[in-house]
Amino acid sequence: MVLRKKIILGLVGFVTFILFLLTMFPFFIVVVNSAKASLEIITDPLGFPKNWAQLFANVKFIWTNPSIRYASSVVSSVIITLGSLATITVFAAMAAWVLVRTKTKTSMALFLFFLSGLIIPFQVVMFPLVNLFSNIYKVTGIRMLRTYHGMITAYIGFGVPLAIFLFHGFIKSIPKELEEAAEIDGCSKPQIFFRVVLPILKPIVVTVVILNAIWIWNDFLLPSLVLGVGQDVQTIPLAIRAFAGSFVKKWDLIMTAVLMAAAPIVIIFVFLQKHIIKGMVSGSIK
Amino acid sequence: MDRKKSDRFYFWLFLAPALFGFVLVVIIPFIMGLYYSMTDWTAIAGETANWVGLENYKDMFTSIKFQYSFVRTFSFTLFSVITINGLALLFAFLVTRGIKFESFFRAGFFVPNLIGGLVLGYIWQFIFKSVVPSIGTLLNIPALEEVLILASPNLAFMGLIMAFTWQYAGYIMMIYIAALLNVPQELLEAADIDGATVWQKFKSITAPLIAQAFTITSFLTLVNAFKQYDIIVALTSGGPADIYKDEIVNSTELLAVNIYNTAFKYNDMAQGQARAIIFFLVLTVVSMAQVYFNKKREVEM
Amino acid sequence: MKKILALLLISMLVMVAFVGCGGEEVEEPTLDGDTTEEEAVEEEETEEEEAVAEDATEIVIYQNKVEIHEQLSAFAQHYTDETGVKVTVKTAGGDTPYAENLKAEFQSDRQPDIFVIEGMGGYNTWESKLTPMADQEWMDLTDLEFTVEGETYGFPVAVEAWGMAYNTAMLEEAGVDPAELTSQEAYKEAFETIDGMKEELGIDSVVAMAAGPDMTWVTGLHNFNGYLSAGLPYGDTTVLDKLNNGEADMDRLTEYADWVEILFDYADPTVLQTGNYDAQVGQFGTEKAAFIHQGNWIDPWLESNGVDFEMGFAPHASVAGEHDAIFIGAPSFYVINNESENQQAVQDFFNYMATEEAGHEYMVNEANMVPAFKNVELKPKTPLSAAVTDWLAKEDGAYTWLQNDMPDGFGMGTLGPIYGLYASDGIDKAQFIDQVKRAIESIE
């Protein structure tokens, strides 16, 4: 009996391993081909590179090439992603908290109002959004397009519906006692929120942050409209698009660029994966 | 009274940032979009939009290319939902059996989701164009060596599904893992004692719990498949040409791509906007219907 | 924490090890030019931001030729040193869509002083923002400025041309005389001969031709331009006008389809159906094809990939009859934003580029462009650009570039897929003709 279980388990493990290799195959291709020069890729896409040092030549090239501006796009991506994550998380948590704790018709209506954002596809607002942002400049002199704050504002708008949804569900399951106790102790509302509630929200905050981080870091369409391809402020996908489009499929460099775009987030993921998976698994049921 | 006032104040204060962002970035443009879809807007500086009523909508419905794009998007969505959920369930099942290195495999299956659509499209384009033929050469399979996946409408379509599945299966797997882990062990053990077979256990205990997860996952995969843009642009640029109802169409130009191209390639932003509105309506109806039916099934199970 | 540190340490050691071994074989990657401006033809170019003039005047140019960004910037710097006027060059290129960038730019706040339009399509869109230019020095030096109804709006950036580029040595070996390639019959014969010698010549196919989804500009714009202007006197727009009125010239179209058939029949199927720019130019560059359907803009690619065989241009036999000209034109123009505050400074800059040595040096030797100005004595060194100057100097050596005057999106978006389907045998020649005819007739 025990042996039978062991065999089955071994089989399962084997199958899983094969599937795992297949899933990793595209990454293998990217890594291996990033270290090849142009012609080698065309003649031998599957094999191991002749010379791994080529990878560094390629990486250095992309990193330093002024037309690609990779380094600055990494910085921009980091600023925009972190800025958006912080604001979306805090704003959504704040909103969700008062929506849950205030049991009125208004709050229910507002909650559904936010939810409607989940269904509105980006396509239907993208053009008018650009139009609106430019009109804001014309009327108020505040620049929205091609700016960091404009981009982050856009992400807030698109990110809070899902975040509020997730926070709402989670907060509902938190007993009010703690908050009530804090109130009796004389804490003000903001204090209650930031000192008492927010720490409890950690698991769902992890989920919200991860989901939004993946989306924002890799997002292409929205930044292409708000920031514009080839403009001053570029995120990594925009830089890659400007580059892959313009230098028309030099696969060696594209592969390297792909590697450099994916690497940061994969590395972070690998280091944090225990937490991330725990957060996702627990958060998604709610 | 003070308390109530203060409550009201904080209610709106805490709500304000999120509400402001949302209304500004989503709601207002949406309403503007409704208006623009009924004009001849081309967003060129200095040109005012003239009201044309429902003309854009009429044009849209008579456009064979648009109809085709619709059909393709539906079919892509249907297939993707099946492949992604099937694969995700398989993965989730495998990594919850208690094998060694489970968390490593879970992480591994999830990693494709970290890659953005655009980058992913380029990777798979390379795979289909260069790697597949090389594999064919290696294994001595001429058919594989010579196939031009991205030149055939159907193969390119399948390639697209494959790339998209690769991206999403891991993410959906997470949700199924959560569901599977929620299956109460005691129930399963009790069923074992009662002599239930694997299939019976699955049917009566595991499946109903999965059903709940399935509602969520089918909603997510459906909505995401419908909206695909990045991958298509990078992988096929809208795809090899095909012929439909005697008109030339692009075989992988799904709705989101079609909308974007209408607006920018052909410079018809009002038409693009109108198509986006219809896109939104259809998506809403379909996803609501899907959730409704799934919830019903959940209850029945 | 410890684990993380250990991991970092190991990766650093690994990196050092790699850098240590195999240092010599590393190739320096290069970025060559590309035909991005072709791909951008459908879209408008983006404008750039106008810098606020603080002390010195500053002109901002937003242009779309990625391959000359560095050279233009260097020239701009030289201009600044000479005149004190600051010139900032901003560039965006590739298949990145300009249209929304451009419109979004206008919707935003800052506008450039100089931007780029290509043909009537661009003019129609931006006419309300253009300054007409008059009595400028450079205007006497060229015939290729962009004019509408007698008013000049555009400064020609460069002369570009395409034809059937061929590998001189290969044609010699095959016994084909390029001077005789002047008609469809002549080409058919020559292609058959060369095709029969594929093995000896070491080629995959006679022609390097591409018709896939990424290359719709080659088919729907350039190749189709043959239908619009081949065989017609320079500047004759009868066929184009008919097209813009939704009328197709069936006789001409049928002859033209024969030419497309010839090209497709003798092309390599992989390159034809899924090849991108690299694959197509690569086929010609690695001498796996005797001809290529491209223009002198492929020179930078060839140069950076070490291609150095002799080559020249032969005419396209797009329709019946004898042909002795290639398609030459100035596809893109610098235009002046009529809301710019630096009108005079911009005019000065244009004149400088056209009349001064430094300007000629930049245009010909640095940017490898064929200049549009008659006073330039320098000749481009790169093979195809040099060939273009030869054809330019010939009497009646040019057919007109008209494809940019078709409606937005028509060439690449509407016609492109038709070629693609024909290339993959999804439709036959008769259906191809029919589809193109219907596409033209749908223009209103």
XYZ file of C-alpha atoms in Angstrom, chain B residues 120-240:
121
model
C 5.743 37.587 -24.233
C 4.525 38.147 -27.761
C 8.053 38.759 -28.989
C 9.353 35.667 -27.232
C 6.724 33.448 -28.777
C 7.179 35.031 -32.171
C 10.786 33.998 -32.011
C 9.832 30.530 -30.864
C 7.344 30.004 -33.657
C 9.562 31.431 -36.335
C 12.974 30.079 -35.443
C 12.814 27.535 -32.671
C 10.094 25.288 -34.027
C 11.831 24.802 -37.372
C 15.059 24.061 -35.521
C 13.346 21.437 -33.446
C 12.054 20.000 -36.672
C 15.570 19.823 -38.029
C 16.831 18.280 -34.833
C 14.181 15.592 -34.689
C 14.144 15.180 -38.444
C 10.489 16.029 -38.888
C 10.228 17.904 -42.179
C 6.700 19.052 -41.472
C 7.889 20.818 -38.371
C 10.896 22.199 -40.118
C 8.962 23.882 -42.807
C 5.804 24.953 -41.124
C 5.215 28.674 -41.140
C 3.041 28.951 -38.094
C 2.564 32.644 -38.336
C 1.618 32.518 -41.990
C -1.378 30.283 -41.579
C -4.518 31.871 -40.128
C -5.444 28.816 -38.088
C -1.980 27.978 -36.857
C -1.317 31.574 -35.928
C -4.596 31.566 -34.025
C -3.602 28.443 -32.158
C -0.201 29.898 -31.508
C -1.863 32.891 -29.946
C -3.954 30.691 -27.695
C -0.846 28.774 -26.727
C 1.088 31.899 -25.798
C -1.817 33.333 -23.844
C -2.396 30.046 -22.026
C 1.246 29.895 -21.087
C 0.944 33.334 -19.587
C -2.182 32.764 -17.550
C -2.316 29.131 -16.530
C -0.042 29.673 -13.561
C -2.065 32.551 -12.214
C -5.337 30.661 -12.431
C -3.590 27.675 -10.917
C -3.123 29.692 -7.741
C -6.832 30.125 -7.361
C -7.456 26.443 -7.882
C -4.755 25.606 -5.347
C -6.556 27.735 -2.820
C -9.777 25.926 -3.605
C -8.200 22.476 -3.422
C -6.473 23.259 -0.168
C -9.817 24.228 1.211
C -11.214 20.794 0.707
C -11.646 19.546 4.228
C -9.351 16.607 4.813
C -11.730 15.027 7.314
C -14.460 14.762 4.734
C -12.118 13.039 2.317
C -10.902 10.657 4.976
C -14.426 9.904 6.076
C -15.310 9.130 2.495
C -12.262 6.872 2.270
C -13.443 4.974 5.302
C -16.835 4.674 3.722
C -15.141 3.075 0.759
C -15.666 5.816 -1.809
C -13.689 5.587 -5.029
C -11.470 8.371 -6.268
C -14.101 9.430 -8.735
C -16.877 9.480 -6.137
C -14.753 11.517 -3.810
C -14.028 13.956 -6.533
C -17.633 14.254 -7.630
C -19.205 14.780 -4.259
C -16.577 16.624 -2.319
C -13.896 18.226 -4.419
C -15.903 19.264 -7.429
C -18.452 21.450 -5.662
C -15.666 23.384 -4.000
C -13.891 23.762 -7.285
C -17.108 25.013 -8.801
C -16.893 28.101 -6.682
C -13.359 28.723 -7.789
C -14.417 28.043 -11.345
C -16.866 30.924 -11.239
C -14.052 33.266 -10.356
C -11.537 31.795 -12.767
C -13.878 31.628 -15.700
C -14.812 35.238 -15.094
C -11.177 36.284 -14.982
C -10.075 34.275 -17.999
C -13.097 35.306 -20.021
C -12.662 38.995 -19.375
C -8.921 38.869 -19.936
C -9.101 36.860 -23.125
C -11.650 39.235 -24.521
C -9.416 42.225 -23.905
C -6.150 40.851 -25.273
C -4.031 43.393 -27.086
C -0.351 43.389 -26.208
C 0.391 39.800 -27.117
C -1.313 40.082 -30.475
C 0.519 43.209 -31.482
C 3.854 41.644 -30.667
C 3.175 38.122 -31.875
C 1.301 38.541 -35.105
C 0.605 42.241 -35.721
C -3.004 41.231 -36.276
C -2.055 38.172 -38.113
C -1.867 36.551 -41.482
